[in-house]
mmCIF file of C-alpha atoms in Angstrom:
data_model
loop_
_atom_site.group_PDB
_atom_site.id
_atom_site.type_symbol
_atom_site.label_atom_id
_atom_site.label_comp_id
_atom_site.label_asym_id
_atom_site.label_seq_id
_atom_site.Cartn_x
_atom_site.Cartn_y
_atom_site.Cartn_z
ATOM 1 C CA MET A 640 -4.744 8.391 23.293
ATOM 2 C CA ALA A 641 -3.090 9.771 20.209
ATOM 3 C CA THR A 642 0.496 8.790 19.608
ATOM 4 C CA GLY A 643 3.237 10.665 17.762
ATOM 5 C CA PHE A 644 2.496 14.144 16.429
ATOM 6 C CA ASN A 645 -0.388 15.639 14.507
ATOM 7 C CA PHE A 646 0.471 17.324 11.222
ATOM 8 C CA SER A 647 -1.624 18.532 8.323
ATOM 9 C CA VAL A 648 -1.778 16.457 5.154
ATOM 10 C CA ALA A 649 -1.097 17.249 1.525
ATOM 11 C CA THR A 650 -4.169 16.404 -0.496
ATOM 12 C CA MET A 651 -4.235 15.316 -4.112
ATOM 13 C CA ASP A 652 -5.129 17.913 -6.683
ATOM 14 C CA THR A 653 -7.886 15.956 -8.416
ATOM 15 C CA ASP A 654 -8.018 18.502 -11.251
ATOM 16 C CA LYS A 655 -4.418 17.762 -12.150
ATOM 17 C CA GLN A 656 -4.617 14.042 -11.370
ATOM 18 C CA PRO A 657 -7.908 12.852 -12.914
ATOM 19 C CA GLU A 658 -6.862 9.207 -13.105
ATOM 20 C CA VAL A 659 -6.489 8.016 -9.532
ATOM 21 C CA HIS A 660 -5.778 4.300 -9.187
ATOM 22 C CA VAL A 661 -8.759 2.225 -8.069
ATOM 23 C CA SER A 662 -6.856 0.989 -5.005
ATOM 24 C CA ILE A 663 -6.781 4.580 -3.675
ATOM 25 C CA GLN A 664 -10.141 5.392 -2.110
ATOM 26 C CA LYS A 665 -11.472 8.296 -0.062
ATOM 27 C CA GLY A 666 -12.451 7.430 3.489
ATOM 28 C CA PHE A 667 -13.274 3.813 4.293
ATOM 29 C CA SER A 668 -15.528 3.148 1.300
ATOM 30 C CA PHE A 669 -15.079 0.515 -1.414
ATOM 31 C CA PRO A 670 -15.903 0.595 -5.133
ATOM 32 C CA ALA A 671 -19.448 -0.650 -5.732
ATOM 33 C CA LEU A 672 -19.524 -4.413 -6.283
ATOM 34 C CA GLN A 673 -21.377 -5.682 -9.331
ATOM 35 C CA LYS A 674 -22.082 -9.220 -10.454
ATOM 36 C CA CYS A 675 -19.739 -10.426 -13.173
ATOM 37 C CA LYS A 676 -21.557 -12.035 -16.086
ATOM 38 C CA ASP A 677 -18.606 -12.014 -18.481
ATOM 39 C CA CYS A 678 -16.340 -14.705 -17.043
ATOM 40 C CA CYS A 679 -18.352 -16.096 -14.099
ATOM 41 C CA THR A 680 -21.063 -18.728 -14.435
ATOM 42 C CA PRO A 681 -23.153 -18.350 -12.379
ATOM 43 C CA ALA A 682 -22.562 -14.622 -11.866
ATOM 44 C CA LYS A 683 -20.195 -13.814 -8.978
ATOM 45 C CA PHE A 684 -18.471 -10.825 -7.412
ATOM 46 C CA HIS A 685 -14.838 -9.879 -8.098
ATOM 47 C CA CYS A 686 -12.522 -8.109 -5.668
ATOM 48 C CA PRO A 687 -11.885 -4.647 -7.189
ATOM 49 C CA PHE A 688 -8.268 -4.743 -5.972
ATOM 50 C CA CYS A 689 -7.258 -8.303 -7.000
ATOM 51 C CA LEU A 690 -7.042 -10.330 -10.180
ATOM 52 C CA PRO A 691 -9.167 -13.507 -10.228
ATOM 53 C CA THR A 692 -5.914 -15.466 -9.989
ATOM 54 C CA PHE A 693 -5.253 -13.827 -6.605
ATOM 55 C CA TYR A 694 -8.797 -13.862 -5.265
ATOM 56 C CA LYS A 695 -11.333 -16.197 -6.798
ATOM 57 C CA PRO A 696 -14.678 -14.472 -7.472
ATOM 58 C CA THR A 697 -17.382 -15.621 -5.080
ATOM 59 C CA LYS A 698 -20.662 -14.549 -3.491
ATOM 60 C CA TYR A 699 -21.227 -11.024 -2.198
ATOM 61 C CA SER A 700 -20.835 -11.711 1.539
ATOM 62 C CA LYS A 701 -17.482 -13.469 1.124
ATOM 63 C CA THR A 702 -16.151 -10.748 -1.148
ATOM 64 C CA MET A 703 -17.126 -8.107 1.419
ATOM 65 C CA THR A 704 -15.288 -10.083 4.126
ATOM 66 C CA HIS A 705 -12.260 -10.139 1.831
ATOM 67 C CA LEU A 706 -12.514 -6.353 1.401
ATOM 68 C CA GLU A 707 -12.616 -5.904 5.175
ATOM 69 C CA ASN A 708 -9.294 -7.753 5.292
ATOM 70 C CA HIS A 709 -7.998 -5.383 2.625
ATOM 71 C CA LEU A 710 -8.970 -2.519 4.912
ATOM 72 C CA LYS A 711 -6.995 -4.019 7.803
ATOM 73 C CA ARG A 712 -3.869 -4.086 5.621
ATOM 74 C CA ALA A 713 -4.410 -0.684 4.016
ATOM 75 C CA ILE A 714 -2.299 2.447 4.459
ATOM 76 C CA PHE A 715 -4.199 5.510 5.666
ATOM 77 C CA ILE A 716 -2.997 8.961 4.622
ATOM 78 C CA GLY A 717 -5.254 11.793 5.695
ATOM 79 C CA GLU A 718 -8.647 11.225 4.074
ATOM 80 C CA TYR A 719 -7.275 8.598 1.680
ATOM 81 C CA THR A 720 -7.139 4.819 2.076
ATOM 82 C CA ILE A 721 -4.551 3.011 -0.047
ATOM 83 C CA HIS A 722 -5.436 -0.667 -0.393
ATOM 84 C CA LYS A 723 -3.006 -3.432 -1.248
ATOM 85 C CA CYS A 724 -3.193 -3.960 -5.007
ATOM 86 C CA ALA A 725 -2.940 -7.282 -6.823
ATOM 87 C CA LEU A 726 -4.208 -6.215 -10.241
ATOM 88 C CA GLY A 727 -1.032 -7.141 -12.089
ATOM 89 C CA CYS A 728 0.437 -3.615 -12.160
ATOM 90 C CA SER A 729 3.645 -5.174 -10.825
ATOM 91 C CA THR A 730 5.041 -8.672 -10.444
ATOM 92 C CA HIS A 731 4.018 -8.703 -6.786
ATOM 93 C CA ALA A 732 1.228 -7.328 -4.604
ATOM 94 C CA HIS A 733 1.948 -3.682 -3.819
ATOM 95 C CA TYR A 734 0.670 -0.228 -2.868
ATOM 96 C CA HIS A 735 0.309 2.735 -5.224
ATOM 97 C CA CYS A 736 1.842 6.107 -4.405
ATOM 98 C CA LEU A 737 -0.694 8.841 -3.729
ATOM 99 C CA TYR A 738 1.191 11.346 -5.911
ATOM 100 C CA CYS A 739 2.962 9.417 -8.696
ATOM 101 C CA THR A 740 2.804 6.138 -10.609
ATOM 102 C CA ALA A 741 5.241 4.233 -8.391
ATOM 103 C CA THR A 742 4.270 0.817 -7.016
ATOM 104 C CA LEU A 743 5.735 0.132 -3.589
ATOM 105 C CA MET A 744 6.014 -2.355 -0.774
ATOM 106 C CA LYS A 745 4.640 -1.312 2.604
ATOM 107 C CA THR A 746 8.130 -1.255 4.142
ATOM 108 C CA ASN A 747 9.385 1.532 1.861
ATOM 109 C CA PHE A 748 6.095 3.331 1.237
ATOM 110 C CA THR A 749 6.521 6.139 3.762
ATOM 111 C CA THR A 750 10.104 6.849 2.708
ATOM 112 C CA HIS A 751 9.082 7.117 -0.936
ATOM 113 C CA LEU A 752 6.034 9.263 -0.199
ATOM 114 C CA VAL A 753 8.068 11.821 1.725
ATOM 115 C CA TRP A 754 10.650 11.944 -1.078
ATOM 116 C CA CYS A 755 7.884 12.238 -3.692
ATOM 117 C CA LEU A 756 6.258 15.165 -1.892
ATOM 118 C CA LYS A 757 9.596 16.903 -1.437
ATOM 119 C CA THR A 758 10.444 16.467 -5.117
ATOM 120 C CA LYS A 759 7.119 17.875 -6.261
ATOM 121 C CA GLN A 760 7.504 20.795 -3.887
ATOM 122 C CA GLY A 761 10.926 21.496 -5.385
ATOM 123 C CA GLN A 762 9.377 21.491 -8.857
ATOM 124 C CA GLY A 763 7.026 24.260 -7.789
ATOM 125 C CA GLN A 764 3.831 22.221 -7.791
ATOM 126 C CA ASN A 765 0.900 23.246 -5.639
ATOM 127 C CA LEU A 766 1.544 21.605 -2.269
ATOM 128 C CA SER A 767 0.835 24.610 -0.092
ATOM 129 C CA ASN A 768 -1.706 22.718 1.983
ATOM 130 C CA MET A 769 0.936 20.262 3.183
ATOM 131 C CA GLN A 770 2.268 22.874 5.601
ATOM 132 C CA GLU A 771 1.564 22.370 9.258
ATOM 133 C CA SER A 772 -0.996 24.664 10.864
ATOM 134 C CA ASN A 773 1.817 26.591 12.553
ATOM 135 C CA GLY A 774 3.632 26.824 9.210
ATOM 136 C CA ASN A 775 7.065 25.689 10.370
ATOM 137 C CA ARG A 776 7.144 21.943 9.663
ATOM 138 C CA ASP A 777 6.857 19.767 6.570
ATOM 139 C CA ASN A 778 5.383 16.477 7.686
ATOM 140 C CA ILE A 779 2.491 14.223 6.763
ATOM 141 C CA ILE A 780 0.026 12.044 8.605
ATOM 142 C CA ILE A 781 0.022 8.310 8.130
ATOM 143 C CA LEU A 782 -2.537 6.527 10.278
ATOM 144 C CA ASN A 783 -1.747 3.143 11.752
ATOM 145 C CA SER A 784 -4.045 0.613 10.081
ATOM 146 C CA GLY A 785 -4.607 -1.025 13.447
ATOM 147 C CA GLU A 786 -6.272 2.167 14.652
ATOM 148 C CA ARG A 787 -8.664 2.392 11.703
ATOM 149 C CA GLY A 788 -11.702 1.588 13.837
ATOM 150 C CA GLU A 789 -10.837 4.198 16.445
ATOM 151 C CA GLU A 790 -10.313 6.817 13.740
ATOM 152 C CA ALA A 791 -13.694 6.076 12.240
ATOM 153 C CA SER A 792 -15.495 6.353 15.586
ATOM 154 C CA ARG A 793 -13.444 9.146 17.159
ATOM 155 C CA SER A 794 -12.510 11.780 14.605
ATOM 156 C CA SER A 795 -10.786 13.835 17.289
ATOM 157 C CA THR A 796 -8.270 11.087 18.045
ATOM 158 C CA GLN A 797 -5.529 10.038 15.622
ATOM 159 C CA SER A 798 -2.794 7.443 15.829
ATOM 160 C CA VAL A 799 0.009 8.590 13.576
ATOM 161 C CA ILE A 800 3.470 7.678 12.461
ATOM 162 C CA PRO A 801 5.563 10.879 12.358
ATOM 163 C CA ILE A 802 7.715 11.279 9.252
ATOM 164 C CA THR A 803 10.657 13.607 8.757
ATOM 165 C CA MET A 804 11.108 15.107 5.317
ATOM 166 C CA MET A 805 14.287 14.254 3.412
ATOM 167 C CA SER A 806 16.380 16.922 1.762
ATOM 168 C CA THR A 807 16.345 17.045 -2.024
ATOM 169 C CA GLU A 808 20.028 16.166 -2.073
ATOM 170 C CA GLN A 809 19.234 12.919 -0.304
ATOM 171 C CA GLY A 810 15.996 12.343 -2.184
ATOM 172 C CA SER A 811 16.547 9.504 -4.569
ATOM 173 C CA CYS A 812 14.783 6.424 -5.832
ATOM 174 C CA LYS A 813 17.697 4.427 -4.446
ATOM 175 C CA CYS A 814 15.754 3.977 -1.230
ATOM 176 C CA ASP A 815 13.034 2.180 -3.195
ATOM 177 C CA ARG A 816 15.430 -0.066 -5.058
ATOM 178 C CA SER A 817 17.647 -0.922 -2.118
ATOM 179 C CA VAL A 818 17.863 -4.562 -1.063
ATOM 180 C CA GLN A 819 17.063 -5.397 2.520
ATOM 181 C CA THR A 820 19.881 -7.455 4.004
ATOM 182 C CA ASN A 821 19.257 -7.205 7.738
ATOM 183 C CA PHE A 822 16.991 -10.240 7.899
ATOM 184 C CA GLU A 823 16.028 -11.548 11.316
ATOM 185 C CA LYS A 824 17.203 -14.970 12.436
ATOM 186 C CA PRO A 825 14.741 -17.817 11.754
ATOM 187 C CA GLN A 826 12.327 -18.319 14.645
ATOM 188 C CA ASP A 827 11.284 -21.890 13.822
ATOM 189 C CA CYS A 828 11.987 -24.829 11.526
ATOM 190 C CA ASP A 829 9.674 -23.555 8.800
ATOM 191 C CA GLU A 830 11.439 -20.184 8.593
ATOM 192 C CA PHE A 831 14.823 -21.918 8.561
ATOM 193 C CA TYR A 832 13.654 -24.173 5.722
ATOM 194 C CA PHE A 833 12.475 -21.278 3.547
ATOM 195 C CA MET A 834 15.675 -19.335 4.157
ATOM 196 C CA SER A 835 17.646 -22.377 3.029
ATOM 197 C CA LEU A 836 15.867 -22.222 -0.336
ATOM 198 C CA VAL A 837 17.699 -19.007 -1.207
ATOM 199 C CA LYS A 838 20.647 -20.999 -2.557
ATOM 200 C CA LEU A 839 18.356 -22.825 -4.978
ATOM 201 C CA PHE A 840 16.673 -19.572 -5.972
ATOM 202 C CA LYS A 841 20.029 -18.002 -6.883
ATOM 203 C CA LYS A 842 20.669 -20.764 -9.420
ATOM 204 C CA LEU A 843 17.573 -19.903 -11.456
ATOM 205 C CA SER A 844 17.553 -17.732 -14.559
ATOM 206 C CA PRO A 845 16.177 -14.170 -14.218
ATOM 207 C CA GLN A 846 12.948 -15.207 -15.970
ATOM 208 C CA LYS A 847 12.504 -18.233 -13.693
ATOM 209 C CA LYS A 848 13.193 -16.069 -10.652
ATOM 210 C CA ALA A 849 10.426 -13.678 -11.698
ATOM 211 C CA ASP A 850 7.981 -16.557 -12.247
ATOM 212 C CA VAL A 851 8.786 -18.178 -8.908
ATOM 213 C CA ARG A 852 8.579 -14.861 -7.061
ATOM 214 C CA MET A 853 5.146 -14.140 -8.535
ATOM 215 C CA LYS A 854 3.864 -17.572 -7.504
ATOM 216 C CA ILE A 855 5.222 -17.155 -3.974
ATOM 217 C CA GLU A 856 3.686 -13.686 -3.713
ATOM 218 C CA ARG A 857 0.315 -15.066 -4.786
ATOM 219 C CA LEU A 858 0.447 -17.908 -2.241
ATOM 220 C CA LEU A 859 1.466 -15.577 0.588
ATOM 221 C CA PHE A 860 -1.174 -13.028 -0.398
ATOM 222 C CA GLU A 861 -3.894 -15.712 -0.400
ATOM 223 C CA ALA A 862 -2.656 -17.086 2.928
ATOM 224 C CA GLU A 863 -3.072 -13.653 4.546
ATOM 225 C CA PHE A 864 -6.815 -13.789 3.927
ATOM 226 C CA GLU A 865 -7.437 -17.376 5.044
#
């Protein structure tokens, strides 16, 4: 059963945006995998969405399994699939906005996307096809990644997260730069231990903080696919 509401989706104007990031794919397809003979001996297959430091090149079957895990963690917007990117565009693994060059975390992706669409609409860009079929709402579809299989097999059924458009007065990048402070209480000893490391982290220089954060991001990203 479909959840939420069904709204039409703004599609990218490919004529005006010729350079779409590789992590943004149409449908559930992946870029064609080719054996790497430049840096791999013997030749192996790279993940098209990860640097070799994040995902070590390996044989075809293992790389395809890795890509299936990418698909489970992807964000689905209309006909587009936005995969998690670890190509070094940012200091941490991220998602690319469908309409601009912003790199985002999954937690603030939907908020940014709505603001981005609203801003472009205010600038008079061609977003006429984002209007709902009844013409009285400005919303977009974002499919739950957990329902990806159902969407592929039952095109008539969609699981969506409804989004309300922000006003241009409220639209600001502040939402993307805001710091999350409402952390949940630790559920076990391991979580308590890692939260206790914050005090040590605060003592580091900005450069050291960036280095440590990148290493932690890489370890967590690799752990997700184990």
